[in-house]
PDB file of C-alpha atoms in Angstrom:
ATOM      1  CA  UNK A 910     -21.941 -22.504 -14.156  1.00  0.00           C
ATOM      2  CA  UNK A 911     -22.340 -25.158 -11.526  1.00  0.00           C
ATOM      3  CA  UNK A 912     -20.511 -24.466  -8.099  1.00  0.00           C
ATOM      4  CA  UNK A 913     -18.278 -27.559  -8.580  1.00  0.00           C
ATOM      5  CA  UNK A 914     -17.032 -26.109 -11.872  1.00  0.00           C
ATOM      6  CA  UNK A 915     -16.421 -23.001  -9.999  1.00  0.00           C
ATOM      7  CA  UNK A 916     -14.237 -24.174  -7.984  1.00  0.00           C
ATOM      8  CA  UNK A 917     -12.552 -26.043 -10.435  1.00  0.00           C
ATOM      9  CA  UNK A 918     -11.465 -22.890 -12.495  1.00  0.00           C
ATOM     10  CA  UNK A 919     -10.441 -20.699  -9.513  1.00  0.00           C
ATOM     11  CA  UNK A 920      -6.687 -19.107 -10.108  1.00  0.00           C
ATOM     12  CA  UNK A 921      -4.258 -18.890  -7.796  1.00  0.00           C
ATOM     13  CA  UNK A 922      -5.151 -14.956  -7.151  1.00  0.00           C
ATOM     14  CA  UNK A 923      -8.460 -15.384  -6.757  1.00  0.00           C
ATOM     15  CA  UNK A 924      -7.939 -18.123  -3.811  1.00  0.00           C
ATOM     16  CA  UNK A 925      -5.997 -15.451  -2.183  1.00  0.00           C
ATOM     17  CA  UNK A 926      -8.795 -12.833  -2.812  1.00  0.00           C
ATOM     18  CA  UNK A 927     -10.990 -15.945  -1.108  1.00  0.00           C
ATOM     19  CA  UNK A 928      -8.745 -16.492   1.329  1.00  0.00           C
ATOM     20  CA  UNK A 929      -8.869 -13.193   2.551  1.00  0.00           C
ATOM     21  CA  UNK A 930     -12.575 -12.381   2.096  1.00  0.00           C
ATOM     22  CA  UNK A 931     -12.964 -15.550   4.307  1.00  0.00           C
ATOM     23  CA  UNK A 932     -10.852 -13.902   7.307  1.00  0.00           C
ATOM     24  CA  UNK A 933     -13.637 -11.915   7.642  1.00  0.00           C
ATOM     25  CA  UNK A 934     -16.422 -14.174   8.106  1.00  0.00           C
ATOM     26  CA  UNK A 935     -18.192 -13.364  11.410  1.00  0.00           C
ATOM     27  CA  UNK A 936     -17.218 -10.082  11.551  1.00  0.00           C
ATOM     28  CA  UNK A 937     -20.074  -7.511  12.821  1.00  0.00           C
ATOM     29  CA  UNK A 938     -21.266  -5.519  10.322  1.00  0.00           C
ATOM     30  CA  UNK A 939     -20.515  -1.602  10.105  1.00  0.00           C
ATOM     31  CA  UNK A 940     -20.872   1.058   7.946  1.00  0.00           C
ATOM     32  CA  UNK A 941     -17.649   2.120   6.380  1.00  0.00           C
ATOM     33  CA  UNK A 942     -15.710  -1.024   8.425  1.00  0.00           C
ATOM     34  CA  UNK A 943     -12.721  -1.948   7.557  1.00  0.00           C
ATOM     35  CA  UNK A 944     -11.352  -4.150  10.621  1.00  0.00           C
ATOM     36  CA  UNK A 945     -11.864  -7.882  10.322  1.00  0.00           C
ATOM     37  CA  UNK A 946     -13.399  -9.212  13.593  1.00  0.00           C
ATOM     38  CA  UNK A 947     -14.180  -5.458  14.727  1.00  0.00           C
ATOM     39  CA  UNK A 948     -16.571  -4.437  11.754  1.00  0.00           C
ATOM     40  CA  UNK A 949     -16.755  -4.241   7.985  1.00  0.00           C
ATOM     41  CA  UNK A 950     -19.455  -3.118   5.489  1.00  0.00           C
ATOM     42  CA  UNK A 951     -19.286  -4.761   2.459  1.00  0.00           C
ATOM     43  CA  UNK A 952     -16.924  -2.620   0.077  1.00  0.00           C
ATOM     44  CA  UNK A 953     -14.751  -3.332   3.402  1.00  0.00           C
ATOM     45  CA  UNK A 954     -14.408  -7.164   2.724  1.00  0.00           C
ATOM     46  CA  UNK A 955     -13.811  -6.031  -0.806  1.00  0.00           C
ATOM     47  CA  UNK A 956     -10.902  -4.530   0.597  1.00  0.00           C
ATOM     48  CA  UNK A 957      -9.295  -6.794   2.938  1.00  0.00           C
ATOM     49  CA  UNK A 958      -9.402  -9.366   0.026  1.00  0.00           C
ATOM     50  CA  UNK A 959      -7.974  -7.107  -1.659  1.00  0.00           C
ATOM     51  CA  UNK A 960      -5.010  -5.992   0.299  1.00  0.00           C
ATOM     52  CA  UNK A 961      -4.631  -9.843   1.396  1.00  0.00           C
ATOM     53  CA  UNK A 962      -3.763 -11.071  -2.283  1.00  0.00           C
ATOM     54  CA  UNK A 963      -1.376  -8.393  -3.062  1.00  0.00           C
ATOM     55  CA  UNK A 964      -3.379  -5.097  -4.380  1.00  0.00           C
ATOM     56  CA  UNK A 965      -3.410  -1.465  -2.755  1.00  0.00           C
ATOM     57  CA  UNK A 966      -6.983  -0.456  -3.737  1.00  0.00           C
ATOM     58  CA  UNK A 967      -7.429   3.350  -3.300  1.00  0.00           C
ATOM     59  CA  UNK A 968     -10.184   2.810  -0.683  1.00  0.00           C
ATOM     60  CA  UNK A 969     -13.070   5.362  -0.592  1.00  0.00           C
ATOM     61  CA  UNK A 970     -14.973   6.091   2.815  1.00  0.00           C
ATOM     62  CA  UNK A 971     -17.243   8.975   0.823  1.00  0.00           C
ATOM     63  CA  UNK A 972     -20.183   7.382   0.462  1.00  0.00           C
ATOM     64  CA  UNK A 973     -23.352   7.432   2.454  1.00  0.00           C
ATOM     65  CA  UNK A 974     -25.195   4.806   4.189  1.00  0.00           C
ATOM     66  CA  UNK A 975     -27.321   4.262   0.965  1.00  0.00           C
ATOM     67  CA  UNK A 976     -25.116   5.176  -1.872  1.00  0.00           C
ATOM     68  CA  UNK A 977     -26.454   6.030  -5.159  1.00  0.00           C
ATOM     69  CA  UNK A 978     -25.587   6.558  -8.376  1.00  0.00           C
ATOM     70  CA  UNK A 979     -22.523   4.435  -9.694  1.00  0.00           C
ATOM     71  CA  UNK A 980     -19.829   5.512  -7.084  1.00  0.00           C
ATOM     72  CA  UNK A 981     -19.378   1.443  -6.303  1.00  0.00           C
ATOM     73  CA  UNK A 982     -18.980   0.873 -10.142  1.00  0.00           C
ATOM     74  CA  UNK A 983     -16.380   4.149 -10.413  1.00  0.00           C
ATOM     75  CA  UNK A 984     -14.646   3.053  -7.427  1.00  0.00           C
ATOM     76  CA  UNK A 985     -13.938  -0.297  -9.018  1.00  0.00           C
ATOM     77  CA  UNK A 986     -12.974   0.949 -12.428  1.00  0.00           C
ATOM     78  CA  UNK A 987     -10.263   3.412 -10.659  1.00  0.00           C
ATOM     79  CA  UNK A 988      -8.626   0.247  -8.803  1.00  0.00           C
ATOM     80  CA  UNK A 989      -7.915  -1.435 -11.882  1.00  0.00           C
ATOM     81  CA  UNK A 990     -10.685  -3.924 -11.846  1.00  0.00           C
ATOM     82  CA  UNK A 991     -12.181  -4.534 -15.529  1.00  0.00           C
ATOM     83  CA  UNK A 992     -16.114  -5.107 -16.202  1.00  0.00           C
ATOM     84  CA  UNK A 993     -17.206  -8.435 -17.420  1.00  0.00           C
ATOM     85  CA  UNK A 994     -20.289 -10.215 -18.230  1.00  0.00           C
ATOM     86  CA  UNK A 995     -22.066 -11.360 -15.097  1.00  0.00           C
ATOM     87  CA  UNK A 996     -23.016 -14.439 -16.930  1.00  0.00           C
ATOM     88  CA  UNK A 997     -19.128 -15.206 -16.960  1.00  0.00           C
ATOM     89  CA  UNK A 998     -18.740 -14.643 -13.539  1.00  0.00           C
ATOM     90  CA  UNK A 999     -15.890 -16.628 -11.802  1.00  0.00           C
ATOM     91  CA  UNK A1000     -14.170 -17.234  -8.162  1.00  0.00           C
ATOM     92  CA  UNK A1001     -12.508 -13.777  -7.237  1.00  0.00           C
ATOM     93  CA  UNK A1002     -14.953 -11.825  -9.143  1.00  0.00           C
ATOM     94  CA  UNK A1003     -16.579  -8.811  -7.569  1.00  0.00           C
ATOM     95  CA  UNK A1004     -19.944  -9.222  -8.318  1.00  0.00           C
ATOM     96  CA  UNK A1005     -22.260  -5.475  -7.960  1.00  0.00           C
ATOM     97  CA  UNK A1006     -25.985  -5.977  -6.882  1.00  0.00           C
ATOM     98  CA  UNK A1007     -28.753  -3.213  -7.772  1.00  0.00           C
ATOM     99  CA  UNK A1008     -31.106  -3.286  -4.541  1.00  0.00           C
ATOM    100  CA  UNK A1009     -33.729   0.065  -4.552  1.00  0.00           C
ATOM    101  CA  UNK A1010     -32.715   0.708  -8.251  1.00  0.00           C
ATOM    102  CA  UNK A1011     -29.185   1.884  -7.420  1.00  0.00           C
ATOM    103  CA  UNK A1012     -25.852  -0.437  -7.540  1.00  0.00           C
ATOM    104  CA  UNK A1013     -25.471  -0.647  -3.979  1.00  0.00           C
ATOM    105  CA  UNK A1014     -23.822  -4.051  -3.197  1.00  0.00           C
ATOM    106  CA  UNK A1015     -20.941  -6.049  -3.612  1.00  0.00           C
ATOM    107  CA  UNK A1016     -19.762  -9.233  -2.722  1.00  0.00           C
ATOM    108  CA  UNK A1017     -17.081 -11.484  -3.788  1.00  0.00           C
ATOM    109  CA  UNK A1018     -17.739 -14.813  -6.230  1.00  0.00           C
ATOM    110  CA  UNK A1019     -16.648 -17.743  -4.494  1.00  0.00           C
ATOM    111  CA  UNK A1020     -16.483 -21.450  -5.883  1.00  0.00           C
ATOM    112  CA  UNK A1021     -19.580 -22.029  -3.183  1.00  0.00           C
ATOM    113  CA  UNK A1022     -21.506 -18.948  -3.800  1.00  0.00           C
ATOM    114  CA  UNK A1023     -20.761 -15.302  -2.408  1.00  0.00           C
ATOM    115  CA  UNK A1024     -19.007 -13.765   0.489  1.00  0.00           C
ATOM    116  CA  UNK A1025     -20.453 -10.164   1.885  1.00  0.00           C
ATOM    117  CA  UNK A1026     -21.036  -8.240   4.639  1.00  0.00           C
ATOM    118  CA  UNK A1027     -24.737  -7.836   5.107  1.00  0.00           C
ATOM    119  CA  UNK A1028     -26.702  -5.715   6.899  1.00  0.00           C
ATOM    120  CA  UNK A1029     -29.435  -7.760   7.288  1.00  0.00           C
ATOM    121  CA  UNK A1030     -28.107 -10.482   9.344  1.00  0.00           C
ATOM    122  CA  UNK A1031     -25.782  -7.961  11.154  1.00  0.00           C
ATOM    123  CA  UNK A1032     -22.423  -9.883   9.647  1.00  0.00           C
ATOM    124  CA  UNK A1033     -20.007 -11.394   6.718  1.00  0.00           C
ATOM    125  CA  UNK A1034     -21.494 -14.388   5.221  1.00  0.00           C
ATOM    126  CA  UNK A1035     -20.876 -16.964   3.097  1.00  0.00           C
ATOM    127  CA  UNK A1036     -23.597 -18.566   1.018  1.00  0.00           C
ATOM    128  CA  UNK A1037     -24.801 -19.653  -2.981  1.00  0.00           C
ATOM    129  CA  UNK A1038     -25.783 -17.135  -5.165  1.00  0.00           C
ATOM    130  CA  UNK A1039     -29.676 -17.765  -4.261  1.00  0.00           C
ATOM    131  CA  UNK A1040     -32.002 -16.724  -7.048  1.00  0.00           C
ATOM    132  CA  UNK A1041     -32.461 -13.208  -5.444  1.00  0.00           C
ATOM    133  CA  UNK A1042     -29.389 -12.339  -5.257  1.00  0.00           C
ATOM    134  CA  UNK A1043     -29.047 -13.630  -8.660  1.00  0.00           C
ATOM    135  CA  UNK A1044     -31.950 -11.659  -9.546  1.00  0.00           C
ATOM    136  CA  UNK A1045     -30.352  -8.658  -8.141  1.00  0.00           C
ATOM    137  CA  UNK A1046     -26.975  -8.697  -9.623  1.00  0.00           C
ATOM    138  CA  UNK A1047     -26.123  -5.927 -12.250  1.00  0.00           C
ATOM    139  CA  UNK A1048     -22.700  -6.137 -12.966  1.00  0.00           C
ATOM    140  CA  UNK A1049     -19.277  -7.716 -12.200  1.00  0.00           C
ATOM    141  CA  UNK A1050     -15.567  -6.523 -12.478  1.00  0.00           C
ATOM    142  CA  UNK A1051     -12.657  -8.607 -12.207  1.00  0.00           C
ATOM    143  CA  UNK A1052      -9.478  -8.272 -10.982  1.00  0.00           C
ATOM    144  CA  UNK A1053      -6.317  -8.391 -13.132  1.00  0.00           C
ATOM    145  CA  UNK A1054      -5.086 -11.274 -13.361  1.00  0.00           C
ATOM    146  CA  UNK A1055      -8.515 -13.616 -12.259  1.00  0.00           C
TER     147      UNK A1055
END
């Protein structure tokens, strides 16, 4: 779906899941963060968009640097999110991304691309869905009510 249309079909919850993932941008990234503008991993700015539209997501700090298996997935399931069809994809969506052959990513769909603490360039980010990323992405739940 083109980004324009994105935008077009975003609900009012997930421009306050937006919203709040975009408080974070610029924040340093750190393992098990949870403090926008001190440091968040990315299940973190999962989180704090979260909280910031309304939800109390039972947050998990068990997992290791690298986790494996499908504790993301699990963890997403047992705050109410719902899988959908990454194909259907849309603005508040929390999209999972298998990197090393384990789920091991998330990020949140925006109407421009994705929002995420990465490890890689040390901080949250916005930016499209590249063609990696797209390449990479396994699985998306949805909040109720997106």
């Amino acid at each position: 779906m083109a980004e324009t249309a994105l935008r077009r079909r975003q609900t009012p919850l997930a421009r306050r899941l937006i919203a709040g993932a975009r408080t974070c941008l610029g924040t340093p990234f750190r393992h098990q963060g949870r403090e926008p503008g001190l440091g968040l991993d990315c299940i973190g700015v999962i989180v704090v968009a979260a909280r910031a539209a309304g939800f109390h997501p039972r947050d998990r700090r068990d997992y290791g640097r690298i986790p494996r298996g499908t504790l993301l997935e699990t963890a997403l399931v047992a705050a109410g999110l719902r899988p959908v069809d990454p194909a259907e994809a849309v603005p508040g969506d929390v999209l999972v991304f298998t990197l090393d052959r384990w789920p091991r990513h998330v990020a949140l769909r925006t109407g421009r691309g994705m929002i995420h603490a990465w490890g890689e360039v040390g901080r949250v980010v916005e930016h499209r869905l590249s063609p990696d990323w797209a390449d990479a992405l396994t699985a998306t739940y949805r909040f109720p009510g997106v």
